[in-house]
PDB file of C-alpha atoms in Angstrom:
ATOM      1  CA  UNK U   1      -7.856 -32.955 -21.678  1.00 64.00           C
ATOM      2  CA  UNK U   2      -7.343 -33.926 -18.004  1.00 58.00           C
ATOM      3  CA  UNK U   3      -4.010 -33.330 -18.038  1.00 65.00           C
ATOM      4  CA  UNK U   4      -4.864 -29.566 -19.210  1.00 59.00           C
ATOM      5  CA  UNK U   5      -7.139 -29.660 -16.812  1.00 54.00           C
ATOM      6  CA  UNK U   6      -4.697 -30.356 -13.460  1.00 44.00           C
ATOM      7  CA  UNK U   7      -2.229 -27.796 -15.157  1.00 46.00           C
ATOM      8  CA  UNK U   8      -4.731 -25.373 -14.847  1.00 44.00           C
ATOM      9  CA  UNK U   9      -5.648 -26.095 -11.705  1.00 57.00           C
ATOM     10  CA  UNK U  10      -1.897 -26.211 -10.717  1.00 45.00           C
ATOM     11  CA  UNK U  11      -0.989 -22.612 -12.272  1.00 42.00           C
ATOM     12  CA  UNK U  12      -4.263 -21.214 -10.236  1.00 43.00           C
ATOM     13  CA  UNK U  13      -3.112 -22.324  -7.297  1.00 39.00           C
ATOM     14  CA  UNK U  14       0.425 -21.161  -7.446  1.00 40.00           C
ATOM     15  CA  UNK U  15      -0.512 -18.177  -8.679  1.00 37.00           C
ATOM     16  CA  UNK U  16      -2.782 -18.238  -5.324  1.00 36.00           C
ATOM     17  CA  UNK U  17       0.272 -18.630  -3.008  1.00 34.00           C
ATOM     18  CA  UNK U  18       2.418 -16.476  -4.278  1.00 37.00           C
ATOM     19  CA  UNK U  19       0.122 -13.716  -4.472  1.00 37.00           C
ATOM     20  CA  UNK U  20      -0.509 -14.146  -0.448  1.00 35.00           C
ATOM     21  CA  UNK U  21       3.193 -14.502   0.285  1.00 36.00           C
ATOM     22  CA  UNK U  22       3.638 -10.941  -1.373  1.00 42.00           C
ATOM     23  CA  UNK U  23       0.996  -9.826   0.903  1.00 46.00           C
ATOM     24  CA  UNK U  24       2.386 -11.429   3.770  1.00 53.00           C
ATOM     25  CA  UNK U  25       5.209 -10.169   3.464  1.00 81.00           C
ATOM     26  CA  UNK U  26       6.993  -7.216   5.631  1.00 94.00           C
ATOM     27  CA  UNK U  27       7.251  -3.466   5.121  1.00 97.00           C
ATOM     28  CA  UNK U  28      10.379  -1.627   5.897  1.00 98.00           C
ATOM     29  CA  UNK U  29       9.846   1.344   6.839  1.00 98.00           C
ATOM     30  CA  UNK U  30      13.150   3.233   5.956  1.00 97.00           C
ATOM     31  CA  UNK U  31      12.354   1.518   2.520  1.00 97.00           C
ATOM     32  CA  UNK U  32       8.750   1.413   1.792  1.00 97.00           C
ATOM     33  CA  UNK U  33       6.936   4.064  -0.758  1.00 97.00           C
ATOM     34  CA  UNK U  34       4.126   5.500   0.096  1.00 97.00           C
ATOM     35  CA  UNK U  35       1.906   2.946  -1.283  1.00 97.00           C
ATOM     36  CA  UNK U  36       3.311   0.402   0.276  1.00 97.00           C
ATOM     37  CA  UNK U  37       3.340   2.258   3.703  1.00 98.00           C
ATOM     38  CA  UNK U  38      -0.422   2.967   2.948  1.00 96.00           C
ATOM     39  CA  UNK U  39      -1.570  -0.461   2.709  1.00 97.00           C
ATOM     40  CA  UNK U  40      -0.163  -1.191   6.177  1.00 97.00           C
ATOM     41  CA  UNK U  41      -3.305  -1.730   8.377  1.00 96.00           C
ATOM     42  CA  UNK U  42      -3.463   0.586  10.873  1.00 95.00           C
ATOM     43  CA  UNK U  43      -1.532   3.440   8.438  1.00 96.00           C
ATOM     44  CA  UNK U  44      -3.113   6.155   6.458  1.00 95.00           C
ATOM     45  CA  UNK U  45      -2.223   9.239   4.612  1.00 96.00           C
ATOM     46  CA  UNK U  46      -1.408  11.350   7.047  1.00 97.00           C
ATOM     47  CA  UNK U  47       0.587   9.101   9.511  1.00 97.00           C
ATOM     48  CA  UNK U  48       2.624   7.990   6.222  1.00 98.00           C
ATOM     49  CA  UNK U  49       3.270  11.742   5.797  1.00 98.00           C
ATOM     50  CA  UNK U  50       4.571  12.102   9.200  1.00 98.00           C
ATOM     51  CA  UNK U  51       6.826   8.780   8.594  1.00 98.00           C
ATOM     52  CA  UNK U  52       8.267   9.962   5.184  1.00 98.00           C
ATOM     53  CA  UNK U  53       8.568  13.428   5.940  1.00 98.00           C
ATOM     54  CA  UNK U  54      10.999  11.904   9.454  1.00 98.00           C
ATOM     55  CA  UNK U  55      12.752   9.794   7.374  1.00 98.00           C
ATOM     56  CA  UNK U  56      13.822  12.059   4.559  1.00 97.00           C
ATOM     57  CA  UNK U  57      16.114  13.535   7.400  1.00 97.00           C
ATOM     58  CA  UNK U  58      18.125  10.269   8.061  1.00 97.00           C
ATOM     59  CA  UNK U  59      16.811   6.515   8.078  1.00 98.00           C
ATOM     60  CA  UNK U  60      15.401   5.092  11.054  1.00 98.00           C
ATOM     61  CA  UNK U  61      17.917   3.640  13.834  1.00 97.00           C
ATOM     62  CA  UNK U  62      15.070   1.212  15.499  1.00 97.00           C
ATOM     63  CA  UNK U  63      12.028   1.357  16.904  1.00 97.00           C
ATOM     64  CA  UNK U  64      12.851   3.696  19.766  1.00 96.00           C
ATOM     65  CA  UNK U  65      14.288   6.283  16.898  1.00 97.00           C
ATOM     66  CA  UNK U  66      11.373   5.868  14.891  1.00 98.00           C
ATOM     67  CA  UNK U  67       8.733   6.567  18.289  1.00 97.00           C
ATOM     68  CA  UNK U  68      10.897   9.339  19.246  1.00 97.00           C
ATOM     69  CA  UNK U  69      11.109  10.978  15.835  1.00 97.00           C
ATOM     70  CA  UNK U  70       7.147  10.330  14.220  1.00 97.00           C
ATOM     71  CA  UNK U  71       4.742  11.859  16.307  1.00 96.00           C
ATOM     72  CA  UNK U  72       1.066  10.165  16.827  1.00 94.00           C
ATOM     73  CA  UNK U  73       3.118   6.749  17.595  1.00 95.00           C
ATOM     74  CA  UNK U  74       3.246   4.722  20.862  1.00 94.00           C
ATOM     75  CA  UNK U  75       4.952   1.663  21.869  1.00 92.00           C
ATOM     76  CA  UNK U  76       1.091   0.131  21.658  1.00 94.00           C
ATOM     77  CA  UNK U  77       0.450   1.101  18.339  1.00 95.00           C
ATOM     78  CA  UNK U  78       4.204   0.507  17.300  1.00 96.00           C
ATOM     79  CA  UNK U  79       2.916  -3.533  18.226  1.00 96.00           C
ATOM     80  CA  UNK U  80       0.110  -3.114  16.286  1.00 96.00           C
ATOM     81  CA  UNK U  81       1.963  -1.393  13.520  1.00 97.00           C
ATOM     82  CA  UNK U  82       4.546  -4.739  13.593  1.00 97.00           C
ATOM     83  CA  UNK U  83       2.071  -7.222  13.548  1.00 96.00           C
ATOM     84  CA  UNK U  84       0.671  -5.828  10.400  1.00 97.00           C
ATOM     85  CA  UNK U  85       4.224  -6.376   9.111  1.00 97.00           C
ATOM     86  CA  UNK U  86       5.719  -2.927   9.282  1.00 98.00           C
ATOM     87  CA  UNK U  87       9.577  -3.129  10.409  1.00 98.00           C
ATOM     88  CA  UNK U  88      12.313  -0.887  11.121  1.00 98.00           C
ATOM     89  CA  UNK U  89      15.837  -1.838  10.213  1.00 95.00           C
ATOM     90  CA  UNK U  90      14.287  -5.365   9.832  1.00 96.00           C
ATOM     91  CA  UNK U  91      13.173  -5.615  13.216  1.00 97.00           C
ATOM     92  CA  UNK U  92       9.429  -6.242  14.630  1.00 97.00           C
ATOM     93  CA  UNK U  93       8.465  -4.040  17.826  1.00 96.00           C
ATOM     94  CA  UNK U  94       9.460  -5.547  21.158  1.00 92.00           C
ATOM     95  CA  UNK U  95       8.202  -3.678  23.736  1.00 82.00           C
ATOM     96  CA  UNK U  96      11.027  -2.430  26.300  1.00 75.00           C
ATOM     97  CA  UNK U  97      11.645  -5.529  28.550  1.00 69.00           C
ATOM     98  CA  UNK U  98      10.336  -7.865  25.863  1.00 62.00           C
ATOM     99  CA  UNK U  99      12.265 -11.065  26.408  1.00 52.00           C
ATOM    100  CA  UNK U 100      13.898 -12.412  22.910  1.00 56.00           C
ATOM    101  CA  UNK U 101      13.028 -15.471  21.977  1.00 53.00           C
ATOM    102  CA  UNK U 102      14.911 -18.501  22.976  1.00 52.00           C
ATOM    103  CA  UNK U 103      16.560 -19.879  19.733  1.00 55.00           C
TER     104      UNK U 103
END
């Protein structure tokens, strides 16, 4: 019956952290539906409008194509936008002049 018992408990908690690693996780935004755009913080309906009806015309370069292209967007809110775990091409926001990160 113990041994049930820590199985349970084992399945739970995998269950757990795989469930947060999916949420986690990024959102690409030459990729995402509009669901999945949606639940980025920081994006609603009508901003996820503006970003799929941009991208139908041809996928997003970077960040600069994205800015340039979706109006309502900023390099401040791009940031914000990142940290929530939106990318572009696979790439986070770095604001022009960021430094990279030294490997």
């Amino acid at each position: 019956m113990l041994r049930l018992r820590h199985l349970c408990q084992f399945l739970l908690v995998s269950v757990a952290a795989f469930s947060a690693s999916l949420c986690l996780g990024a959102t690409e935004a030459n990729l995402a539906t509009e669901a999945e755009l949606d639940s980025v913080k920081g994006l609603g309906p009508a901003s996820t409008a503006r970003i799929l009806q941009a991208r139908e015309q041809s996928p997003f370069k970077d960040w600069a194509d994205f800015l340039r292209r979706v109006k309502g967007f900023k390099g401040s809110s791009a940031a914000r936008l990142s940290e929530a775990g939106l990318t572009v091409n696979g790439q986070p926001f770095k604001a022009p002049g960021q430094a990279k990160a030294a490997p």
